[in-house]
Short mmCIF file of C-alpha atoms in Angstrom, two decimals:
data_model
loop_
_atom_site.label_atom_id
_atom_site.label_comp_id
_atom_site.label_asym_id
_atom_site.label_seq_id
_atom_site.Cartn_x
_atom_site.Cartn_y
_atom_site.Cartn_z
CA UNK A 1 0.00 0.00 0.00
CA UNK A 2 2.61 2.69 0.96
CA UNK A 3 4.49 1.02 -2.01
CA UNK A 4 1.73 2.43 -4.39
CA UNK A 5 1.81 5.55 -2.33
CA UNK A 6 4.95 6.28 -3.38
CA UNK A 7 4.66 5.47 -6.75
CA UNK A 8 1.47 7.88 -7.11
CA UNK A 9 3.70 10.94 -5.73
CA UNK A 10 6.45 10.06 -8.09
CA UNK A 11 3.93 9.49 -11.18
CA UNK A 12 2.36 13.67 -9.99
CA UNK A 13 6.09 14.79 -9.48
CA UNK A 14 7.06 13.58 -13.11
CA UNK A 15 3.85 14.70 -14.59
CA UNK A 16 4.67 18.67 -12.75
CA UNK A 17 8.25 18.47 -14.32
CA UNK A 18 6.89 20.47 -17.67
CA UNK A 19 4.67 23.10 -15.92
CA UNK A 20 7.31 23.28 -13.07
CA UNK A 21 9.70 24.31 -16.04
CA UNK A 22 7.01 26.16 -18.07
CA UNK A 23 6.01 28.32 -15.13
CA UNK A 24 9.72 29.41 -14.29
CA UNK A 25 10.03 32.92 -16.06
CA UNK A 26 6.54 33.80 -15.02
CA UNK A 27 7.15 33.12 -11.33
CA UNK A 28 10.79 35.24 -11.10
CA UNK A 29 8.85 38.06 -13.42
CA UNK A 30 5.89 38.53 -10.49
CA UNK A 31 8.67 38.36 -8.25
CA UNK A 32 10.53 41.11 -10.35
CA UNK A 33 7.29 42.89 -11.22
CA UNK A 34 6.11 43.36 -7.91
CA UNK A 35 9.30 45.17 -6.44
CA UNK A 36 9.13 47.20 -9.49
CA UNK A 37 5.17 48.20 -7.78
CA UNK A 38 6.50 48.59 -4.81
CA UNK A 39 5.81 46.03 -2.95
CA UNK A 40 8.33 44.31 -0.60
CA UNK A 41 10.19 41.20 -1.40
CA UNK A 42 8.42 39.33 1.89
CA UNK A 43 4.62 40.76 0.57
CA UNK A 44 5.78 39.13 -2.97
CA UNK A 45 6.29 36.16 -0.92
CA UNK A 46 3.27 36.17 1.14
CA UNK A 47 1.03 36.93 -2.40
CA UNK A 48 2.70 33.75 -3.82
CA UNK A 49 2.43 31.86 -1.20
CA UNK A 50 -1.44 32.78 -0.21
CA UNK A 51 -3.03 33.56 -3.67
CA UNK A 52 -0.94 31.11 -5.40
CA UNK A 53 -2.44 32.24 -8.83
CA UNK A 54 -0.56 33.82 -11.63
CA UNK A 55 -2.42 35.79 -13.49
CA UNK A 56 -4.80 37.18 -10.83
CA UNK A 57 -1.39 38.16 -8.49
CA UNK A 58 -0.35 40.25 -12.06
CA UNK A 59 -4.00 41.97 -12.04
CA UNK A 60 -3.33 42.74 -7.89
CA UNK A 61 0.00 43.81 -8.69
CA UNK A 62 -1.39 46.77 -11.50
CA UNK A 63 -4.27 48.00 -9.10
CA UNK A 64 -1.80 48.27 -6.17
CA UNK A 65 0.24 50.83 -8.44
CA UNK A 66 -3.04 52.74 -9.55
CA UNK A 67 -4.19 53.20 -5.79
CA UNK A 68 -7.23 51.70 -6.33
CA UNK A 69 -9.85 51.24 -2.93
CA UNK A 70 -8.74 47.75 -1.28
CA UNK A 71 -12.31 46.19 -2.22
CA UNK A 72 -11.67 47.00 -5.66
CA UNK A 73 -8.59 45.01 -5.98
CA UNK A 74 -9.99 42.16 -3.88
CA UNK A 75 -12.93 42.01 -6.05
CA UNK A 76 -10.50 41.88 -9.48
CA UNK A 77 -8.62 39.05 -7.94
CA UNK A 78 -11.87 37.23 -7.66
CA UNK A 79 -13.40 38.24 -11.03
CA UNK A 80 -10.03 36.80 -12.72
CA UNK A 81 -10.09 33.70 -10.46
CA UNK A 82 -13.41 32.87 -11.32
CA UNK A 83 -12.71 30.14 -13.99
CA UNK A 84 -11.35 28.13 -11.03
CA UNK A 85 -15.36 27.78 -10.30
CA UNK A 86 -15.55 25.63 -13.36
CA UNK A 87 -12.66 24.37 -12.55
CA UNK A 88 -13.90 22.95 -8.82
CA UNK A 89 -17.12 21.88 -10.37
CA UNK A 90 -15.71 19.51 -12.84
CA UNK A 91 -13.18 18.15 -10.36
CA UNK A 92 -15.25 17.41 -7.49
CA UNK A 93 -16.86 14.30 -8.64
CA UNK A 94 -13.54 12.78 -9.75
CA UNK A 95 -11.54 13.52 -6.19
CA UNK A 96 -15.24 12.20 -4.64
CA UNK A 97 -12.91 9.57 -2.36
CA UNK A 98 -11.14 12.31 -0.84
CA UNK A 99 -11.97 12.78 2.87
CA UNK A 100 -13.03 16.29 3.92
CA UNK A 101 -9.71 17.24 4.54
CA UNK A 102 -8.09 16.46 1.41
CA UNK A 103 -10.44 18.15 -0.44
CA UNK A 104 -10.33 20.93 1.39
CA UNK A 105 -5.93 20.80 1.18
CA UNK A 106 -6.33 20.04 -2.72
CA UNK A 107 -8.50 22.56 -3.58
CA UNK A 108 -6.02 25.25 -2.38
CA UNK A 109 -3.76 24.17 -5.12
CA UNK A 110 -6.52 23.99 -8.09
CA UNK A 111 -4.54 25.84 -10.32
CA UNK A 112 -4.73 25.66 -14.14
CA UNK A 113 -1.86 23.57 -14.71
CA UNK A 114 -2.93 21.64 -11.71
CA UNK A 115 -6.77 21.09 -13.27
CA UNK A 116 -5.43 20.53 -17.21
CA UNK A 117 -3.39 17.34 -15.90
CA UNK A 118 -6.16 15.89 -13.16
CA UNK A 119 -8.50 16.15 -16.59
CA UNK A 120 -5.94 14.72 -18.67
CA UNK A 121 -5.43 11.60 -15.99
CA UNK A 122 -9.13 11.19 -15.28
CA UNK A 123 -9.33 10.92 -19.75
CA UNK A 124 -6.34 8.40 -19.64
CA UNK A 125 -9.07 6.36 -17.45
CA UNK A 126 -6.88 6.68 -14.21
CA UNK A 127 -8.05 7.44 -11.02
CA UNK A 128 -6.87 10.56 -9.46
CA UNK A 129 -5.65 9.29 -5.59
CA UNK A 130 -4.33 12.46 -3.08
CA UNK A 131 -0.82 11.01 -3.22
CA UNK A 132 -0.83 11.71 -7.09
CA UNK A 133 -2.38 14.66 -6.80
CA UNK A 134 -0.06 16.41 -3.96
CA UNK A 135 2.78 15.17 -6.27
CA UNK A 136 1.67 17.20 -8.71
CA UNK A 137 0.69 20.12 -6.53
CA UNK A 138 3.74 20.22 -4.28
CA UNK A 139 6.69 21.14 -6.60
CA UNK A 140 4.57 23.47 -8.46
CA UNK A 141 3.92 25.42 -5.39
CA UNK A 142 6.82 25.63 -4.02
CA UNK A 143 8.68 25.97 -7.04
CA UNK A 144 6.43 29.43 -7.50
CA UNK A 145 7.27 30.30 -4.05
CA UNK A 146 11.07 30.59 -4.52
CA UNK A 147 10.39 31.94 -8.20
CA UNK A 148 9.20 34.80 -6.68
CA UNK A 149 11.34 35.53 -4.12
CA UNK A 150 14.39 35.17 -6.72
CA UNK A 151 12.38 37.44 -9.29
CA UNK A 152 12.01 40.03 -6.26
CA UNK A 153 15.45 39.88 -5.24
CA UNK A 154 16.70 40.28 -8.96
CA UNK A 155 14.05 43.37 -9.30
CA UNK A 156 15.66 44.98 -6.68
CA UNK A 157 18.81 45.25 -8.59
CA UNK A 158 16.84 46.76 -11.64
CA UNK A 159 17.94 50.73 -11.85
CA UNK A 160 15.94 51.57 -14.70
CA UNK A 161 12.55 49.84 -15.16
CA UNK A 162 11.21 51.62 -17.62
CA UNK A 163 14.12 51.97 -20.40
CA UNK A 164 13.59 48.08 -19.70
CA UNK A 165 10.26 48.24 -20.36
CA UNK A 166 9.33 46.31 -17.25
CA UNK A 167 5.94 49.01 -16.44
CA UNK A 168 4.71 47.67 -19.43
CA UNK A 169 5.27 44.09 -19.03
CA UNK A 170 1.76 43.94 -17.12
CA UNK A 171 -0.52 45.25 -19.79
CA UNK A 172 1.43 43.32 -22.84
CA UNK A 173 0.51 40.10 -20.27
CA UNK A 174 -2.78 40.61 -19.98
CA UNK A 175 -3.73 41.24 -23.63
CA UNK A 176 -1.33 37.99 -23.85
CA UNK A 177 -4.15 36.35 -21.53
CA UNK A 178 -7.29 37.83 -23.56
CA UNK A 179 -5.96 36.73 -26.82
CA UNK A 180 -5.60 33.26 -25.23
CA UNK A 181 -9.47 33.33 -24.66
CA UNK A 182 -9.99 33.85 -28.19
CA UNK A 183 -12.03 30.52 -29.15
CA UNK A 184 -14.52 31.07 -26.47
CA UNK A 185 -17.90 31.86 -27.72
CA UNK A 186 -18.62 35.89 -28.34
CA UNK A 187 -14.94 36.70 -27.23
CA UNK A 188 -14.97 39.47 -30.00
CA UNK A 189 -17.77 41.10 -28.70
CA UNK A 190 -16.92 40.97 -25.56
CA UNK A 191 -13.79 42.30 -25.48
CA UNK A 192 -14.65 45.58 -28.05
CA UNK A 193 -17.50 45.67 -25.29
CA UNK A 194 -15.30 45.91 -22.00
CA UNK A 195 -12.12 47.80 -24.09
CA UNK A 196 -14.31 50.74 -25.08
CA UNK A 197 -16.50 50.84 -22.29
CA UNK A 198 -13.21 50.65 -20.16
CA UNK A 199 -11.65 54.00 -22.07
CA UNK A 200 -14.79 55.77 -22.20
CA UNK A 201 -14.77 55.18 -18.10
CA UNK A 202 -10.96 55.82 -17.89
CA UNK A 203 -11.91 59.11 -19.02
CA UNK A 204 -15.15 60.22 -17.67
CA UNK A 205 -14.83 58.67 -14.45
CA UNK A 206 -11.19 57.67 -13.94
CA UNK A 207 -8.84 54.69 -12.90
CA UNK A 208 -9.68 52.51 -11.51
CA UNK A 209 -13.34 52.50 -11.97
CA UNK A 210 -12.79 51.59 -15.46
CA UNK A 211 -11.88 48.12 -15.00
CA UNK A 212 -15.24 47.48 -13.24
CA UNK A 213 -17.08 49.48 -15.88
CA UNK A 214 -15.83 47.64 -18.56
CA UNK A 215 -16.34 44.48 -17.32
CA UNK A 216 -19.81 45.14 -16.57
CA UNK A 217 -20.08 45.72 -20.15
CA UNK A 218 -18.77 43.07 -21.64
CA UNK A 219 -20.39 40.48 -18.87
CA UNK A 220 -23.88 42.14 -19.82
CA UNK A 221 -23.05 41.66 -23.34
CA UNK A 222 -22.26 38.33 -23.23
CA UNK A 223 -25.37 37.31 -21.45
CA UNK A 224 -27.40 39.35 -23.63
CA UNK A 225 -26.03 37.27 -26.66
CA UNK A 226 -26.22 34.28 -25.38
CA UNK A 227 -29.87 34.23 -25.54
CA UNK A 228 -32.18 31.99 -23.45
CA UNK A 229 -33.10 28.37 -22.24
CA UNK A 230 -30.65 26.30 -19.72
CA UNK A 231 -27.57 23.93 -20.22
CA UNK A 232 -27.23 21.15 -18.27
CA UNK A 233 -23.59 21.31 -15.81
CA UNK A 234 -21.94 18.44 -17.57
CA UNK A 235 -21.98 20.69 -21.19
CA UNK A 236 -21.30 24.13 -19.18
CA UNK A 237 -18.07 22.92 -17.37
CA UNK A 238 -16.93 21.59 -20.73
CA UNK A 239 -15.15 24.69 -21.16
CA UNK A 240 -11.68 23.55 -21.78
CA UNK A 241 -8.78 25.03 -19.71
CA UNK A 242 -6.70 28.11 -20.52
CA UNK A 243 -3.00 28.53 -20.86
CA UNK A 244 -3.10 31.11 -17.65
CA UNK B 1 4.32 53.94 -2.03
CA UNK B 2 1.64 52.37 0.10
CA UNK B 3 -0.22 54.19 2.74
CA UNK B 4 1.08 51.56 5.12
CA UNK B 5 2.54 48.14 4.75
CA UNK B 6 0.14 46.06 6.58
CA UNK B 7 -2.76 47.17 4.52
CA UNK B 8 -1.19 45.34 1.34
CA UNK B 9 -0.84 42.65 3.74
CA UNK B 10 -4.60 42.69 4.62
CA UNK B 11 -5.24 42.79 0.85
CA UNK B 12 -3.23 39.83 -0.04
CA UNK B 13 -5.00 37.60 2.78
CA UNK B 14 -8.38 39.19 1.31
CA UNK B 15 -7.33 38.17 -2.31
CA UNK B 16 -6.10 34.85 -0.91
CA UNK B 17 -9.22 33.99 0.75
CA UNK B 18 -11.49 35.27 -2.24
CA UNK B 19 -9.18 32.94 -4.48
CA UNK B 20 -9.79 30.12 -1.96
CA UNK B 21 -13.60 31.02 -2.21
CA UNK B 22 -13.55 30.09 -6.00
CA UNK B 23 -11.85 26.93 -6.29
CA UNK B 24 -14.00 25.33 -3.46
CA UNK B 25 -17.14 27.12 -4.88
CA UNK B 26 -17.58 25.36 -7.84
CA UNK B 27 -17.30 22.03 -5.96
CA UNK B 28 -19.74 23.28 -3.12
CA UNK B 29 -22.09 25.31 -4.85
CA UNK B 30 -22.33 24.76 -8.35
CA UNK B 31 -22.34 21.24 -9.20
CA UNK B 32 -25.76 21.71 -6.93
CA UNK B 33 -27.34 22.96 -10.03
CA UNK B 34 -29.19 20.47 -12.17
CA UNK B 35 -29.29 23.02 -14.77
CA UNK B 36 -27.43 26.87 -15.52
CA UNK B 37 -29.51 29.46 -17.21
CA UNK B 38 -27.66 29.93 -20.77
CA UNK B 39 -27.04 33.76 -19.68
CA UNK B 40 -25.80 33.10 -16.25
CA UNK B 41 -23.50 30.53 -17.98
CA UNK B 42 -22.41 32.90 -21.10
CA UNK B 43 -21.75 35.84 -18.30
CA UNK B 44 -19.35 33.54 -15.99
CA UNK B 45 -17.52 32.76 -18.95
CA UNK B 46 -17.25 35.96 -19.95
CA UNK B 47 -15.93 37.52 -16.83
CA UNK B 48 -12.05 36.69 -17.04
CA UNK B 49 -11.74 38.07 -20.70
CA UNK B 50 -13.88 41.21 -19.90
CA UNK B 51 -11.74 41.56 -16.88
CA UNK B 52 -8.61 41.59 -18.17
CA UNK B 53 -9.63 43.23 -21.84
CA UNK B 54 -10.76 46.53 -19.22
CA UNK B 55 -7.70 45.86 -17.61
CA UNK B 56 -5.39 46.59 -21.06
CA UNK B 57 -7.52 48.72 -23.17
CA UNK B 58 -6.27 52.16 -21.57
CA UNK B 59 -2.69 51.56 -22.27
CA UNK B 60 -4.01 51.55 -26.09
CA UNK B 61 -4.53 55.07 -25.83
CA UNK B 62 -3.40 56.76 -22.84
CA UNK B 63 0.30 56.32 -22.92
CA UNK B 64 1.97 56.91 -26.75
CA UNK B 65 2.90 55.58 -30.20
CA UNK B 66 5.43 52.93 -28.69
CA UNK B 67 2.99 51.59 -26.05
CA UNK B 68 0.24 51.24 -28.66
CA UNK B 69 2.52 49.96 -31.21
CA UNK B 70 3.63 47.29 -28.79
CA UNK B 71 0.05 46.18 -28.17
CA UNK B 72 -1.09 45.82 -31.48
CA UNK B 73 2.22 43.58 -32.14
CA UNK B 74 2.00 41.86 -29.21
CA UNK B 75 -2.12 40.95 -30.11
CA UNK B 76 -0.16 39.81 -33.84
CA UNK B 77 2.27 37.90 -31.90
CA UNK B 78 -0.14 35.96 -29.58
CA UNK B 79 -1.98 34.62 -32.32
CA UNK B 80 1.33 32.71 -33.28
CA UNK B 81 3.20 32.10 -29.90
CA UNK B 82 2.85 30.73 -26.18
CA UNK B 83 2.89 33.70 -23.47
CA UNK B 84 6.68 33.40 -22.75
CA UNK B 85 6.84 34.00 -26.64
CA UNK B 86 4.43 37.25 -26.39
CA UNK B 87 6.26 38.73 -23.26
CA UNK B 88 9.38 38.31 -25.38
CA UNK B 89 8.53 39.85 -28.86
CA UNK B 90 6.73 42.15 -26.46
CA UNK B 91 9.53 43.48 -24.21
CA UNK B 92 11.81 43.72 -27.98
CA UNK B 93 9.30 45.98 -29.37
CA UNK B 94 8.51 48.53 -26.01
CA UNK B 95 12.28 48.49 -25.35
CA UNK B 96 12.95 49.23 -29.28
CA UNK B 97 10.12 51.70 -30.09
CA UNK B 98 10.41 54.05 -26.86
CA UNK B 99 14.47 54.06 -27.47
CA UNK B 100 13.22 55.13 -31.27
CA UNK B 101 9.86 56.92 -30.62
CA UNK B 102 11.50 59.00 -27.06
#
């Protein structure tokens, strides 16, 4: 039994080798990114090691420097992290013989990488046992921990951000991410829906109200499209998983 | 550059626990659904890429040629590369244009 134990959390180890590699640079540039905010390199740390979600930890990063009202950023971090709700749905049957307290541990570290190779496992017709999947998570996480402290360290040493470019990393990542969501249904509208609703606010109303404004908008939008009647879970958590 | 360091700290826990919130949420709340309204289902898709596509679309025009420039070539170069392959051609062009452009 402890045999197969060990074999599970050296099958999830192997299988986080490529996203452990793949998610190098983006861990030492949050790291990097942050000090270049202003944060500390211990409140880099703490986001990494708390949040534990790229893409959202980039969004908190960019409304920190705009001054934005704490709810406001708290409330972005959740708007970007909600795909993890799919995410949860469509992974809760398959971790079913978890006891409470695995699945409350494993859903911590539900990240996208985390969720693309639990699906891919549970489609190769293999179960998905905690000892595989803290294998996985493990490395990963810790992995992004010391990514970011290196990244912060290293930012430190930057003297000139901007001839570097590195203030406009952030923006150049996150039109990275919403290109990336370009198959998903009425992405074009959505996106000219939130963009100009987002200047229009920039400049009536100012930063940072824009980004709610503009998400407003294109949410709206796409529910206005998407016209009526219901869809059963099974077909709505068939979303596929994003590169974020 | 912050009014006072423990308040980012209070902020990160927030964002921590609201990131929490949504990975066990779909697992405790969702899957309760026998069936999603279409709308409800095409607006929680939609919220990451209106999110972030609010996020970007000042820099378009509030900042200058090269920061424009660099978006429109970085939106070319996503269509064709991973993210570490964006962030790359990216960084080129800013670094390039605002040596060129001032």
């Amino acid at each position: 039994m402890s045999f197969d134990r060990n074999a599970q959390i050296r099958q999830g180890m192997r299988d986080s080798l490529t996203v452990v590699i793949g998610a190098a640079p983006f861990g030492l540039l949050f790291g990097a990114l942050a000090v270049d905010n202003g944060m500390s390199v211990s409140e880099a740390v703490l986001m990494s090691a708390t949040m534990y979600a790229g893409a959202s930890q980039m969004v908190g990063l960019d409304l920190f420097g705009t001054h934005a009202a704490p709810w406001l950023i708290v409330f972005s971090i959740f708007a970007v992290n909600f795909r993890h709700i799919l995410y949860s749905a469509t992974i809760g049957p398959k971790i079913a013989g978890f006891s409470v307290a695995q699945k409350t541990i494993a859903f911590f570290f539900l990240v996208d990488p985390q969720f693309a190779e639990a699906e891919r496992r549970s489609e190769q017709g293999k179960s998905i046992s905690f000892a595989w999947y803290m294998g996985m998570a493990l490395p990963f996480y810790f992995s992004w921990i010391c990514e970011t402290a290196l990244g912060a360290l290293f930012g430190n040493l930057i003297s000139d951000p901007h001839a570097l470019g590195m203030d406009f990393l952030l923006p150049i990542y996150f039109l990275a991410l919403v290109m990336g969501f370009r198959r998903r249904r009425n992405w074009f509208p959505v996106v000219i829906a939130s963009g100009l609703a987002s200047i229009a606010a920039y400049y009536i109303i100012g930063s940072p109200w824009h980004v709610s404004v503009g998400a407003l908008f294109g949410i709206a939008f796409a529910a206005i499209l998407a016209g009526q009647g219901q869809l059963p879970p099974q077909e709505a958590t068939e979303q596929g998983v994003e590169n974020v | 550059m912050f009014d006072s360091g423990s308040s980012v700290v209070w902020i990160i826990l927030a964002g921590a626990l609201a990131t929490y919130a949504t990975r066990v949420g779909g697992h405790l709340v969702l899957s309760r659904f026998h069936h999603i309204p279409r709308r409800v289902m095409a607006a929680l898709d939609a919220v990451p890429a209106a999110v972030l596509a609010s996020l970007v679309a000042p820099a378009i025009v509030s900042q200058g040629w090269a920061e424009a420039l660099t978006l429109a070539i970085a939106a070319v170069a996503a269509l064709r590369f991973n993210m570490a392959g964006v962030l790359l051609v990216g960084a080129a062009s800013i670094i390039t244009l605002r040596a060129l452009l001032g």
